Short mmCIF file of C-alpha atoms and ligand atoms in Angstrom, two decimals:
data_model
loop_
_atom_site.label_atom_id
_atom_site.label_comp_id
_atom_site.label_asym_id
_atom_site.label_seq_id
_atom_site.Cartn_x
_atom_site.Cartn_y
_atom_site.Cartn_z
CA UNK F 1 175.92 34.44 -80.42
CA UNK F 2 175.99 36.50 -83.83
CA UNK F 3 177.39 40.07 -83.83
CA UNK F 4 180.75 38.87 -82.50
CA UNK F 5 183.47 38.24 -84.58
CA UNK F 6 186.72 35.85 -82.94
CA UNK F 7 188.81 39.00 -83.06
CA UNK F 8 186.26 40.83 -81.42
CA UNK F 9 185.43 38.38 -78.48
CA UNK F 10 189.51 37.50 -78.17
CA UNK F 11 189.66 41.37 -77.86
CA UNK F 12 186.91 41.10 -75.17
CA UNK F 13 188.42 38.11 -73.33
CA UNK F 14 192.04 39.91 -73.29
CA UNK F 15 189.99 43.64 -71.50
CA UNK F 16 188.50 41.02 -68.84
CA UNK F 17 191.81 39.00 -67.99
CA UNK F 18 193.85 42.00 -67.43
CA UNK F 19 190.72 43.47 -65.32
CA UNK F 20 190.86 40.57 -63.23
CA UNK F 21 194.42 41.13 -62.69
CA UNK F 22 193.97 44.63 -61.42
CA UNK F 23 191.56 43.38 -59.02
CA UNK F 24 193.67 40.46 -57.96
CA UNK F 25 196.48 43.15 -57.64
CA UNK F 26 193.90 45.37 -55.86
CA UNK F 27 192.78 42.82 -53.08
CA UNK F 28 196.14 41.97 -52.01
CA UNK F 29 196.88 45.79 -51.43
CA UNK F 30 193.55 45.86 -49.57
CA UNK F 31 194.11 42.91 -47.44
CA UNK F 32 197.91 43.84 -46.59
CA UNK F 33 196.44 47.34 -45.56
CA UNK F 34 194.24 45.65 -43.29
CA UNK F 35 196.75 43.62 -41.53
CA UNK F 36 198.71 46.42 -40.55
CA UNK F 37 195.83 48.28 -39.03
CA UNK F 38 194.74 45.69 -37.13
CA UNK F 39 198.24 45.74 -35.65
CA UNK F 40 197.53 49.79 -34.71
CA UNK F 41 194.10 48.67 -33.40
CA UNK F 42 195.00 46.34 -30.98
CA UNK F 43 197.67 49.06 -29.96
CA UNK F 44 195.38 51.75 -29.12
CA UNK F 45 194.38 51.92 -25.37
CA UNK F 46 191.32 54.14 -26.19
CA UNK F 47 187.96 53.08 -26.75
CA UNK F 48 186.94 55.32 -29.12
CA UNK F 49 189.98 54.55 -30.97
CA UNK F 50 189.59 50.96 -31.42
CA UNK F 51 185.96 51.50 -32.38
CA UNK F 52 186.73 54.24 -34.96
CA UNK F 53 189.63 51.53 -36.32
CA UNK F 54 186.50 48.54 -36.71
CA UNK F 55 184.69 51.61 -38.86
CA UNK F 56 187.76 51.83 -41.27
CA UNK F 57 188.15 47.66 -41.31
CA UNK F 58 183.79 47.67 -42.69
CA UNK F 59 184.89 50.11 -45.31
CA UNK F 60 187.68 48.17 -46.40
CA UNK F 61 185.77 44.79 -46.46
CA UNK F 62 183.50 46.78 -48.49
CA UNK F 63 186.08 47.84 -51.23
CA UNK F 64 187.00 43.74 -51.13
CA UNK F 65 183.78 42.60 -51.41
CA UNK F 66 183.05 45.16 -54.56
CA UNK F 67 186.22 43.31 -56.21
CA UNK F 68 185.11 39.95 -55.10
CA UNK F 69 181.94 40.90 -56.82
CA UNK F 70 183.09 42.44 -60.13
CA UNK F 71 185.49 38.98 -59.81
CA UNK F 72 182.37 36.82 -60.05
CA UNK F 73 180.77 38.70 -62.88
CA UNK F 74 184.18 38.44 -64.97
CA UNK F 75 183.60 34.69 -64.37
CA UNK F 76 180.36 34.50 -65.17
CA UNK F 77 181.25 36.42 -68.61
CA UNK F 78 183.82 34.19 -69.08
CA UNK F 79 181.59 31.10 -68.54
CA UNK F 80 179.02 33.16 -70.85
CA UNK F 81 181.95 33.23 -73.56
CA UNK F 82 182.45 29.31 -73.46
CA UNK F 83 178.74 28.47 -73.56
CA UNK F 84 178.46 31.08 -76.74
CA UNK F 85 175.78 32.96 -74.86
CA UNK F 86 178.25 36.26 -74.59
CA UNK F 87 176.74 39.52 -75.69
CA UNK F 88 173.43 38.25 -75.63
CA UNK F 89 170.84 40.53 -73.09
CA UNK F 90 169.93 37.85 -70.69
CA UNK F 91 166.34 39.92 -70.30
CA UNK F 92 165.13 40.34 -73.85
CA UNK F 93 168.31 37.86 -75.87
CA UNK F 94 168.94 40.39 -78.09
CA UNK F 95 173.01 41.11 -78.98
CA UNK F 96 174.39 43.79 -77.24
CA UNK F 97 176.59 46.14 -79.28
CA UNK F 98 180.15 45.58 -79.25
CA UNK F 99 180.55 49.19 -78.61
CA UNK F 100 179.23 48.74 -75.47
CA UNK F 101 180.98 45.50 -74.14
CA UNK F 102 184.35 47.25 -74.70
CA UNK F 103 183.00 49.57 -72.09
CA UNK F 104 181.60 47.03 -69.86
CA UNK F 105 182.83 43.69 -70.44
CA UNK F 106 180.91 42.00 -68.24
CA UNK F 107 178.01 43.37 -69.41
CA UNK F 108 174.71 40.67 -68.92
CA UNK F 109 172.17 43.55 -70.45
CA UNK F 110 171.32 45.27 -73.00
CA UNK F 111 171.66 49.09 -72.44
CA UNK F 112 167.59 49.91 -71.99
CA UNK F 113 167.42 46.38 -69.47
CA UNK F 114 170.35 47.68 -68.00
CA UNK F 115 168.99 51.08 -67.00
CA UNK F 116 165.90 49.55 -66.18
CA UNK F 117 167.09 47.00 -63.49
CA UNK F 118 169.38 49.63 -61.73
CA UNK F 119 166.04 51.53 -61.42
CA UNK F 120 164.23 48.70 -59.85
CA UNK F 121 167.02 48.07 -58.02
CA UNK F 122 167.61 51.27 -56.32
CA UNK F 123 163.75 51.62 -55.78
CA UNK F 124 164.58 48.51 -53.47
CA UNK F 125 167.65 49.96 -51.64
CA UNK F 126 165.88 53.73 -51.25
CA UNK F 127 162.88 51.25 -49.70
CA UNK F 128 164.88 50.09 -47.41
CA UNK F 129 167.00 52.96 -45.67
CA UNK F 130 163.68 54.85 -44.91
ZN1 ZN R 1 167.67 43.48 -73.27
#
């Protein structure tokens, strides 16, 4: 790694540890929400209740698995950060701007390889709906 000064990646390190906190923080909320309506689920004598209550469980398993996901990529920056490959685009190597890790800390791309793999990568989703 070379643009990165110690204070700079301690900076870094400090943004994703209290990140991963909120998320931690975040999940538990999530999952104690989804114990109690479970509980109102298995209450409800209608159908279309309990079916409309499974809808409402997907979307919250959704909003875990998006934490359990931005989870993994803090620990894969963190791993990045011990290896001294942090801030390096994994596409093209070169250093991403410090600029733009204190926006995105677990940033793996530069901003151009970035923008294109979100392209490719909604091509593939828009692909697949129709
Ligand atoms: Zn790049």
């Amino acid at each position: 790694m070379g643009n990165l000064t110690q204070e700079q990646l301690a900076h870094l390190q400090q943004i994703l540890n209290q990140r991963e906190q909120e998320l931690r923080a975040d999940m538990r909320r999530e999952t104690a929400q989804k114990a109690d309506f479970r509980d109102v689920a298995s209450e409800a004598p209608d159908p279309g209740d309990s079916s409309f209550a499974s809808l409402e469980v997907d979307l919250e398993n959704a909003a875990v698995g998006r934490d359990i996901n931005e989870l993994r990529a803090i620990e894969a920056a963190r791993k990045r950060m011990e290896k001294g490959t942090y801030g390096t685009c994994i596409e093209c190597e070169t250093e991403i701007p410090y600029e733009r890790l204190l926006v995105q800390p677990t940033a793996e791309r530069c901003l151009p390889d970035q923008d294109m793999y979100e392209k490719t990568h909604m091509d593939a989703t828009r692909g697949a709906t129709l």
